[in-house]
Amino acid sequence: MLPATFKLCAGISYRHMRNMTGLRKNAMVAIHHELNRLSGPGPSNWISQVRRRSSLLSSRIEEEKGYNEEEMSYVKQGEDALQKAISILSEQDGWTIETVAANGDKVLSKMLPDIGKVFKLEVMLEQHPDNLYEELVGNMEQMGEWNPNVKKVKILQKIGQDTMVTHEVSAETPGNVVGPRDFVSVRCAKRRGSTCFLAGMSTQHPKMPEQRGVIRAENGPTCIVMKPCAEDPNKTKFTWLLNIDLKGWIPKTIINKVLSQTQVDFANHLRQRMANNVSMEMAHAC
């Protein structure tokens, strides 16, 4: 899907093409077009949409002027991860059900050429998207406090408002079926109207080379989409696209079970975290 968009995003990743302003603009317009498709219909006045897109694009070009070559590389990687994830999520056909929890939480999967198996979590959360965005993006380094599948998340570098490079360490699974893994990822966080996006993929960073005794796994493209429920804007349709190569000699049947269960567990841990946040806010208000 979207072959022209892929060519644009692929083209801007090459060093000799990075300074081609027209190419950057076309790629950014393509990305914003796809964000609009996932986030749903906007204002009926098409002029306001064009003006908003132009404003976003202008601010991006202005922001890019202060970036060095390394920073621009991370920005482009993050945008590429977002574009690839959006393309995958836009395709509704070919998904098979991996698991359905008693509360309706659902994990689906799909095999993709050149990417491998991707998993998609679909849940409804009784939280406003803004609150979830603040927890998952603004409080990203605190994830190890409430998600037992994560030991640590550290932001290695921030580039502008949308891009960051992180180091994550996962916990071992019960029975140590899958031992600890670490990841270095570039993340791209965007908001389009009332819909929030957090995409990412593996990268390299000088502050975090591979660690002795820990297997460096790879992920991407991955993406979380948080969209208000049409019936109740205080509820969120939460979608998480996951693609991970855990490395090591692990049977695929075990990997599939571990990854789908990790997604279901994540939704439950996130619910509990948000409930605890509400309780703490109420306690402070008394």
mmCIF file of C-alpha atoms in Angstrom:
data_model
loop_
_atom_site.group_PDB
_atom_site.id
_atom_site.type_symbol
_atom_site.label_atom_id
_atom_site.label_comp_id
_atom_site.label_asym_id
_atom_site.label_seq_id
_atom_site.Cartn_x
_atom_site.Cartn_y
_atom_site.Cartn_z
ATOM 1 C CA MET A 1 0.000 0.000 0.000
ATOM 2 C CA LEU A 2 1.092 3.591 -0.628
ATOM 3 C CA PRO A 3 4.121 2.823 -2.814
ATOM 4 C CA ALA A 4 4.701 6.497 -3.578
ATOM 5 C CA THR A 5 4.763 7.392 0.098
ATOM 6 C CA PHE A 6 7.229 4.606 0.872
ATOM 7 C CA LYS A 7 9.523 5.877 -1.877
ATOM 8 C CA LEU A 8 9.454 9.359 -0.416
ATOM 9 C CA CYS A 9 10.177 8.179 3.125
ATOM 10 C CA ALA A 10 12.880 5.824 1.911
ATOM 11 C CA GLY A 11 14.440 8.524 -0.220
ATOM 12 C CA ILE A 12 14.880 11.016 2.605
ATOM 13 C CA SER A 13 16.827 8.447 4.600
ATOM 14 C CA TYR A 14 19.714 8.631 2.124
ATOM 15 C CA ARG A 15 22.388 11.162 3.068
ATOM 16 C CA HIS A 16 22.746 12.744 -0.369
ATOM 17 C CA MET A 17 19.008 13.439 -0.518
ATOM 18 C CA ARG A 18 18.460 14.900 2.960
ATOM 19 C CA ASN A 19 18.883 18.494 1.860
ATOM 20 C CA MET A 20 16.260 18.264 -0.894
ATOM 21 C CA THR A 21 13.618 20.498 0.684
ATOM 22 C CA GLY A 22 10.907 19.569 -1.806
ATOM 23 C CA LEU A 23 11.344 15.866 -1.087
ATOM 24 C CA ARG A 24 11.129 16.453 2.662
ATOM 25 C CA LYS A 25 7.963 18.483 2.209
ATOM 26 C CA ASN A 26 6.319 15.812 0.063
ATOM 27 C CA ALA A 27 7.163 13.112 2.584
ATOM 28 C CA MET A 28 5.773 15.170 5.459
ATOM 29 C CA VAL A 29 2.539 15.895 3.564
ATOM 30 C CA ALA A 30 2.141 12.171 2.872
ATOM 31 C CA ILE A 31 2.591 11.344 6.554
ATOM 32 C CA HIS A 32 0.055 13.949 7.664
ATOM 33 C CA HIS A 33 -2.396 12.641 5.073
ATOM 34 C CA GLU A 34 -2.180 9.155 6.549
ATOM 35 C CA LEU A 35 -2.479 10.487 10.114
ATOM 36 C CA ASN A 36 -5.733 12.120 9.056
ATOM 37 C CA ARG A 37 -7.033 8.837 7.669
ATOM 38 C CA LEU A 38 -6.433 6.982 10.945
ATOM 39 C CA SER A 39 -7.643 9.754 13.203
ATOM 40 C CA GLY A 40 -10.985 9.982 11.439
ATOM 41 C CA PRO A 41 -12.905 12.779 9.742
ATOM 42 C CA GLY A 42 -11.902 16.321 10.640
ATOM 43 C CA PRO A 43 -13.665 19.655 10.142
ATOM 44 C CA SER A 44 -15.993 19.849 7.182
ATOM 45 C CA ASN A 45 -14.286 22.995 5.953
ATOM 46 C CA TRP A 46 -11.443 21.774 3.769
ATOM 47 C CA ILE A 47 -9.737 25.179 3.868
ATOM 48 C CA SER A 48 -9.158 24.880 7.618
ATOM 49 C CA GLN A 49 -7.603 21.443 7.060
ATOM 50 C CA VAL A 50 -5.202 22.810 4.459
ATOM 51 C CA ARG A 51 -4.217 25.708 6.700
ATOM 52 C CA ARG A 52 -3.609 23.400 9.651
ATOM 53 C CA ARG A 53 -1.466 21.051 7.573
ATOM 54 C CA SER A 54 0.519 23.994 6.217
ATOM 55 C CA SER A 55 1.089 25.282 9.742
ATOM 56 C CA LEU A 56 2.314 21.886 10.933
ATOM 57 C CA LEU A 57 4.586 21.542 7.928
ATOM 58 C CA SER A 58 6.028 25.034 8.335
ATOM 59 C CA SER A 59 6.794 24.454 12.003
ATOM 60 C CA ARG A 60 8.503 21.176 11.111
ATOM 61 C CA ILE A 61 10.697 22.810 8.461
ATOM 62 C CA GLU A 62 11.624 25.604 10.873
ATOM 63 C CA GLU A 63 12.460 23.075 13.568
ATOM 64 C CA GLU A 64 14.660 21.080 11.201
ATOM 65 C CA LYS A 65 16.937 24.068 10.583
ATOM 66 C CA GLY A 66 18.566 23.678 13.974
ATOM 67 C CA TYR A 67 19.221 19.929 13.699
ATOM 68 C CA ASN A 68 22.584 18.411 12.978
ATOM 69 C CA GLU A 69 23.003 15.413 10.693
ATOM 70 C CA GLU A 70 22.688 12.850 13.501
ATOM 71 C CA GLU A 71 19.526 14.458 14.870
ATOM 72 C CA MET A 72 17.966 14.638 11.425
ATOM 73 C CA SER A 73 18.725 10.942 10.950
ATOM 74 C CA TYR A 74 16.750 10.071 14.095
ATOM 75 C CA VAL A 75 13.857 12.333 13.050
ATOM 76 C CA LYS A 76 13.645 10.588 9.678
ATOM 77 C CA GLN A 77 13.840 7.142 11.290
ATOM 78 C CA GLY A 78 10.960 8.017 13.609
ATOM 79 C CA GLU A 79 8.833 9.339 10.771
ATOM 80 C CA ASP A 80 9.610 6.250 8.708
ATOM 81 C CA ALA A 81 8.497 4.002 11.608
ATOM 82 C CA LEU A 82 5.276 5.989 11.922
ATOM 83 C CA GLN A 83 4.555 5.806 8.199
ATOM 84 C CA LYS A 84 5.173 2.057 8.001
ATOM 85 C CA ALA A 85 3.016 1.406 11.066
ATOM 86 C CA ILE A 86 0.172 3.539 9.707
ATOM 87 C CA SER A 87 0.276 1.635 6.432
ATOM 88 C CA ILE A 88 0.053 -1.719 8.251
ATOM 89 C CA LEU A 89 -2.802 -0.584 10.489
ATOM 90 C CA SER A 90 -4.693 0.833 7.525
ATOM 91 C CA GLU A 91 -4.958 -2.644 5.986
ATOM 92 C CA GLN A 92 -7.939 -4.389 7.560
ATOM 93 C CA ASP A 93 -7.676 -7.703 5.699
ATOM 94 C CA GLY A 94 -5.561 -10.732 6.539
ATOM 95 C CA TRP A 95 -5.584 -10.523 10.351
ATOM 96 C CA THR A 96 -6.117 -13.685 12.392
ATOM 97 C CA ILE A 97 -7.148 -13.832 16.045
ATOM 98 C CA GLU A 98 -4.429 -14.896 18.486
ATOM 99 C CA THR A 99 -6.362 -14.469 21.718
ATOM 100 C CA VAL A 100 -9.499 -12.845 23.129
ATOM 101 C CA ALA A 101 -9.630 -12.064 26.848
ATOM 102 C CA ALA A 102 -12.759 -12.348 28.965
ATOM 103 C CA ASN A 103 -13.101 -8.545 29.053
ATOM 104 C CA GLY A 104 -13.019 -8.313 25.246
ATOM 105 C CA ASP A 105 -9.366 -7.355 24.831
ATOM 106 C CA LYS A 106 -8.204 -8.869 21.558
ATOM 107 C CA VAL A 107 -4.856 -9.659 19.947
ATOM 108 C CA LEU A 108 -4.625 -10.332 16.224
ATOM 109 C CA SER A 109 -1.642 -11.197 14.049
ATOM 110 C CA LYS A 110 -0.519 -11.052 10.450
ATOM 111 C CA MET A 111 2.505 -12.144 8.411
ATOM 112 C CA LEU A 112 4.062 -9.417 6.278
ATOM 113 C CA PRO A 113 6.817 -9.731 3.681
ATOM 114 C CA ASP A 114 10.182 -8.251 4.717
ATOM 115 C CA ILE A 115 8.816 -7.565 8.223
ATOM 116 C CA GLY A 116 7.626 -10.877 9.605
ATOM 117 C CA LYS A 117 4.819 -11.431 12.063
ATOM 118 C CA VAL A 118 3.100 -8.402 13.538
ATOM 119 C CA PHE A 119 0.654 -8.386 16.449
ATOM 120 C CA LYS A 120 -2.192 -5.953 17.002
ATOM 121 C CA LEU A 121 -3.837 -5.326 20.368
ATOM 122 C CA GLU A 122 -7.315 -3.800 20.281
ATOM 123 C CA VAL A 123 -8.898 -2.685 23.563
ATOM 124 C CA MET A 124 -11.257 -0.074 24.926
ATOM 125 C CA LEU A 125 -9.943 1.907 27.892
ATOM 126 C CA GLU A 126 -12.095 4.043 30.164
ATOM 127 C CA GLN A 127 -9.670 6.935 30.005
ATOM 128 C CA HIS A 128 -9.407 10.087 27.920
ATOM 129 C CA PRO A 129 -6.662 9.857 25.251
ATOM 130 C CA ASP A 130 -4.904 12.912 26.732
ATOM 131 C CA ASN A 131 -4.423 11.111 30.054
ATOM 132 C CA LEU A 132 -3.048 8.008 28.347
ATOM 133 C CA TYR A 133 -0.744 10.092 26.164
ATOM 134 C CA GLU A 134 0.647 11.885 29.197
ATOM 135 C CA GLU A 135 1.314 8.576 30.953
ATOM 136 C CA LEU A 136 2.884 6.771 28.005
ATOM 137 C CA VAL A 137 4.834 9.707 26.563
ATOM 138 C CA GLY A 138 5.230 12.300 29.307
ATOM 139 C CA ASN A 139 5.924 9.702 32.005
ATOM 140 C CA MET A 140 7.645 7.167 29.778
ATOM 141 C CA GLU A 141 10.596 6.600 32.118
ATOM 142 C CA GLN A 142 8.220 5.559 34.913
ATOM 143 C CA MET A 143 6.870 2.563 33.006
ATOM 144 C CA GLY A 144 9.011 0.140 35.000
ATOM 145 C CA GLU A 145 7.103 1.196 38.130
ATOM 146 C CA TRP A 146 3.793 -0.234 36.958
ATOM 147 C CA ASN A 147 4.565 -2.725 34.183
ATOM 148 C CA PRO A 148 6.320 -5.810 35.593
ATOM 149 C CA ASN A 149 7.332 -6.850 32.072
ATOM 150 C CA VAL A 150 9.611 -3.808 31.908
ATOM 151 C CA LYS A 151 12.651 -3.305 34.105
ATOM 152 C CA LYS A 152 13.706 0.114 32.884
ATOM 153 C CA VAL A 153 13.060 2.789 30.281
ATOM 154 C CA LYS A 154 15.560 5.611 29.865
ATOM 155 C CA ILE A 155 15.463 8.486 27.396
ATOM 156 C CA LEU A 156 18.924 8.750 25.842
ATOM 157 C CA GLN A 157 18.243 11.777 23.652
ATOM 158 C CA LYS A 158 15.350 14.090 22.768
ATOM 159 C CA ILE A 159 15.128 15.832 19.405
ATOM 160 C CA GLY A 160 12.491 18.531 19.257
ATOM 161 C CA GLN A 161 8.983 17.836 20.485
ATOM 162 C CA ASP A 162 8.262 14.685 18.494
ATOM 163 C CA THR A 163 11.365 12.480 18.534
ATOM 164 C CA MET A 164 13.376 10.683 21.192
ATOM 165 C CA VAL A 165 15.812 7.787 21.458
ATOM 166 C CA THR A 166 15.222 5.375 24.336
ATOM 167 C CA HIS A 167 16.833 2.364 25.983
ATOM 168 C CA GLU A 168 14.478 -0.262 27.383
ATOM 169 C CA VAL A 169 15.221 -3.402 29.365
ATOM 170 C CA SER A 170 12.567 -6.104 29.565
ATOM 171 C CA ALA A 171 12.087 -8.501 32.454
ATOM 172 C CA GLU A 172 12.423 -12.244 32.037
ATOM 173 C CA THR A 173 9.201 -14.173 31.483
ATOM 174 C CA PRO A 174 7.864 -16.556 34.185
ATOM 175 C CA GLY A 175 10.132 -19.571 34.395
ATOM 176 C CA ASN A 176 12.739 -17.583 32.446
ATOM 177 C CA VAL A 177 11.387 -19.066 29.214
ATOM 178 C CA VAL A 178 12.552 -15.846 27.579
ATOM 179 C CA GLY A 179 15.379 -14.081 29.360
ATOM 180 C CA PRO A 180 15.859 -10.314 29.666
ATOM 181 C CA ARG A 181 16.251 -8.349 26.450
ATOM 182 C CA ASP A 182 17.232 -4.774 25.837
ATOM 183 C CA PHE A 183 16.241 -2.429 23.025
ATOM 184 C CA VAL A 184 17.482 0.872 21.677
ATOM 185 C CA SER A 185 14.613 2.566 19.875
ATOM 186 C CA VAL A 186 13.789 5.795 18.126
ATOM 187 C CA ARG A 187 10.281 6.982 18.971
ATOM 188 C CA CYS A 188 8.018 9.416 17.174
ATOM 189 C CA ALA A 189 5.127 10.929 19.150
ATOM 190 C CA LYS A 190 2.468 12.916 17.324
ATOM 191 C CA ARG A 191 -1.017 14.250 17.923
ATOM 192 C CA ARG A 192 -3.519 14.727 15.131
ATOM 193 C CA GLY A 193 -6.637 16.396 16.398
ATOM 194 C CA SER A 194 -7.907 14.258 19.277
ATOM 195 C CA THR A 195 -5.946 11.159 18.174
ATOM 196 C CA CYS A 196 -2.488 10.384 19.586
ATOM 197 C CA PHE A 197 0.267 8.307 17.999
ATOM 198 C CA LEU A 198 3.450 6.828 19.454
ATOM 199 C CA ALA A 199 5.534 4.928 16.897
ATOM 200 C CA GLY A 200 9.013 3.432 17.068
ATOM 201 C CA MET A 201 11.629 1.100 15.683
ATOM 202 C CA SER A 202 15.108 -0.106 16.596
ATOM 203 C CA THR A 203 18.109 2.125 16.077
ATOM 204 C CA GLN A 204 21.669 2.576 17.323
ATOM 205 C CA HIS A 205 22.964 5.214 19.714
ATOM 206 C CA PRO A 206 26.532 5.950 20.885
ATOM 207 C CA LYS A 207 25.419 6.199 24.515
ATOM 208 C CA MET A 208 24.128 2.620 24.576
ATOM 209 C CA PRO A 209 26.192 -0.027 22.739
ATOM 210 C CA GLU A 210 25.280 -3.673 23.199
ATOM 211 C CA GLN A 211 25.651 -4.792 26.828
ATOM 212 C CA ARG A 212 27.542 -7.878 27.928
ATOM 213 C CA GLY A 213 25.194 -10.595 29.174
ATOM 214 C CA VAL A 214 22.036 -9.045 27.682
ATOM 215 C CA ILE A 215 20.646 -9.966 24.274
ATOM 216 C CA ARG A 216 19.950 -6.899 22.136
ATOM 217 C CA ALA A 217 16.558 -7.482 20.528
ATOM 218 C CA GLU A 218 15.049 -5.483 17.690
ATOM 219 C CA ASN A 219 11.627 -3.986 17.210
ATOM 220 C CA GLY A 220 9.751 -2.161 14.554
ATOM 221 C CA PRO A 221 7.755 -0.879 13.204
ATOM 222 C CA THR A 222 5.632 -0.522 16.329
ATOM 223 C CA CYS A 223 2.894 1.987 17.053
ATOM 224 C CA ILE A 224 0.287 2.847 19.661
ATOM 225 C CA VAL A 225 -2.812 4.706 18.461
ATOM 226 C CA MET A 226 -5.155 6.309 20.996
ATOM 227 C CA LYS A 227 -8.443 7.552 19.563
ATOM 228 C CA PRO A 228 -11.537 8.800 21.443
ATOM 229 C CA CYS A 229 -14.493 6.460 21.360
ATOM 230 C CA ALA A 230 -17.226 7.808 19.079
ATOM 231 C CA GLU A 231 -19.947 7.046 21.647
ATOM 232 C CA ASP A 232 -18.017 8.422 24.640
ATOM 233 C CA PRO A 233 -15.045 10.787 24.153
ATOM 234 C CA ASN A 234 -13.839 9.999 27.665
ATOM 235 C CA LYS A 235 -13.120 6.444 26.562
ATOM 236 C CA THR A 236 -10.269 5.499 24.245
ATOM 237 C CA LYS A 237 -9.994 3.012 21.422
ATOM 238 C CA PHE A 238 -6.462 1.785 22.068
ATOM 239 C CA THR A 239 -4.545 -0.038 19.328
ATOM 240 C CA TRP A 240 -0.984 -1.325 19.706
ATOM 241 C CA LEU A 241 0.931 -2.664 16.714
ATOM 242 C CA LEU A 242 3.882 -4.801 17.845
ATOM 243 C CA ASN A 243 6.719 -6.280 15.801
ATOM 244 C CA ILE A 244 9.705 -7.736 17.686
ATOM 245 C CA ASP A 245 12.638 -9.965 16.901
ATOM 246 C CA LEU A 246 13.670 -11.367 20.285
ATOM 247 C CA LYS A 247 16.829 -12.961 18.863
ATOM 248 C CA GLY A 248 18.228 -16.139 20.382
ATOM 249 C CA TRP A 249 17.008 -19.693 19.824
ATOM 250 C CA ILE A 250 13.350 -19.553 20.812
ATOM 251 C CA PRO A 251 10.642 -21.640 19.082
ATOM 252 C CA LYS A 252 8.151 -19.504 17.166
ATOM 253 C CA THR A 253 5.216 -21.043 19.045
ATOM 254 C CA ILE A 254 6.665 -19.758 22.317
ATOM 255 C CA ILE A 255 7.430 -16.332 20.835
ATOM 256 C CA ASN A 256 3.877 -15.970 19.546
ATOM 257 C CA LYS A 257 2.412 -16.911 22.921
ATOM 258 C CA VAL A 258 4.768 -14.628 24.848
ATOM 259 C CA LEU A 259 4.180 -11.576 22.641
ATOM 260 C CA SER A 260 0.384 -11.881 22.533
ATOM 261 C CA GLN A 261 0.252 -12.410 26.312
ATOM 262 C CA THR A 262 2.573 -9.434 26.825
ATOM 263 C CA GLN A 263 0.108 -7.216 24.983
ATOM 264 C CA VAL A 264 -2.871 -8.452 27.013
ATOM 265 C CA ASP A 265 -0.897 -7.985 30.236
ATOM 266 C CA PHE A 266 0.125 -4.481 29.190
ATOM 267 C CA ALA A 267 -3.499 -3.411 28.787
ATOM 268 C CA ASN A 268 -4.355 -4.704 32.262
ATOM 269 C CA HIS A 269 -1.313 -3.067 33.883
ATOM 270 C CA LEU A 270 -2.117 0.220 32.139
ATOM 271 C CA ARG A 271 -5.699 0.111 33.392
ATOM 272 C CA GLN A 272 -4.470 -0.429 36.928
ATOM 273 C CA ARG A 273 -1.934 2.389 36.628
ATOM 274 C CA MET A 274 -4.542 4.845 35.415
ATOM 275 C CA ALA A 275 -6.964 3.782 38.166
ATOM 276 C CA ASN A 276 -4.230 4.342 40.758
ATOM 277 C CA ASN A 277 -3.524 7.791 39.289
ATOM 278 C CA VAL A 278 -7.181 8.740 39.695
ATOM 279 C CA SER A 279 -7.201 7.482 43.283
ATOM 280 C CA MET A 280 -4.097 9.529 44.116
ATOM 281 C CA GLU A 281 -5.600 12.664 42.553
ATOM 282 C CA MET A 282 -8.769 12.218 44.585
ATOM 283 C CA ALA A 283 -6.774 11.708 47.764
ATOM 284 C CA HIS A 284 -4.779 14.894 47.161
ATOM 285 C CA ALA A 285 -7.980 16.829 46.503
ATOM 286 C CA CYS A 286 -9.468 15.850 49.879
#
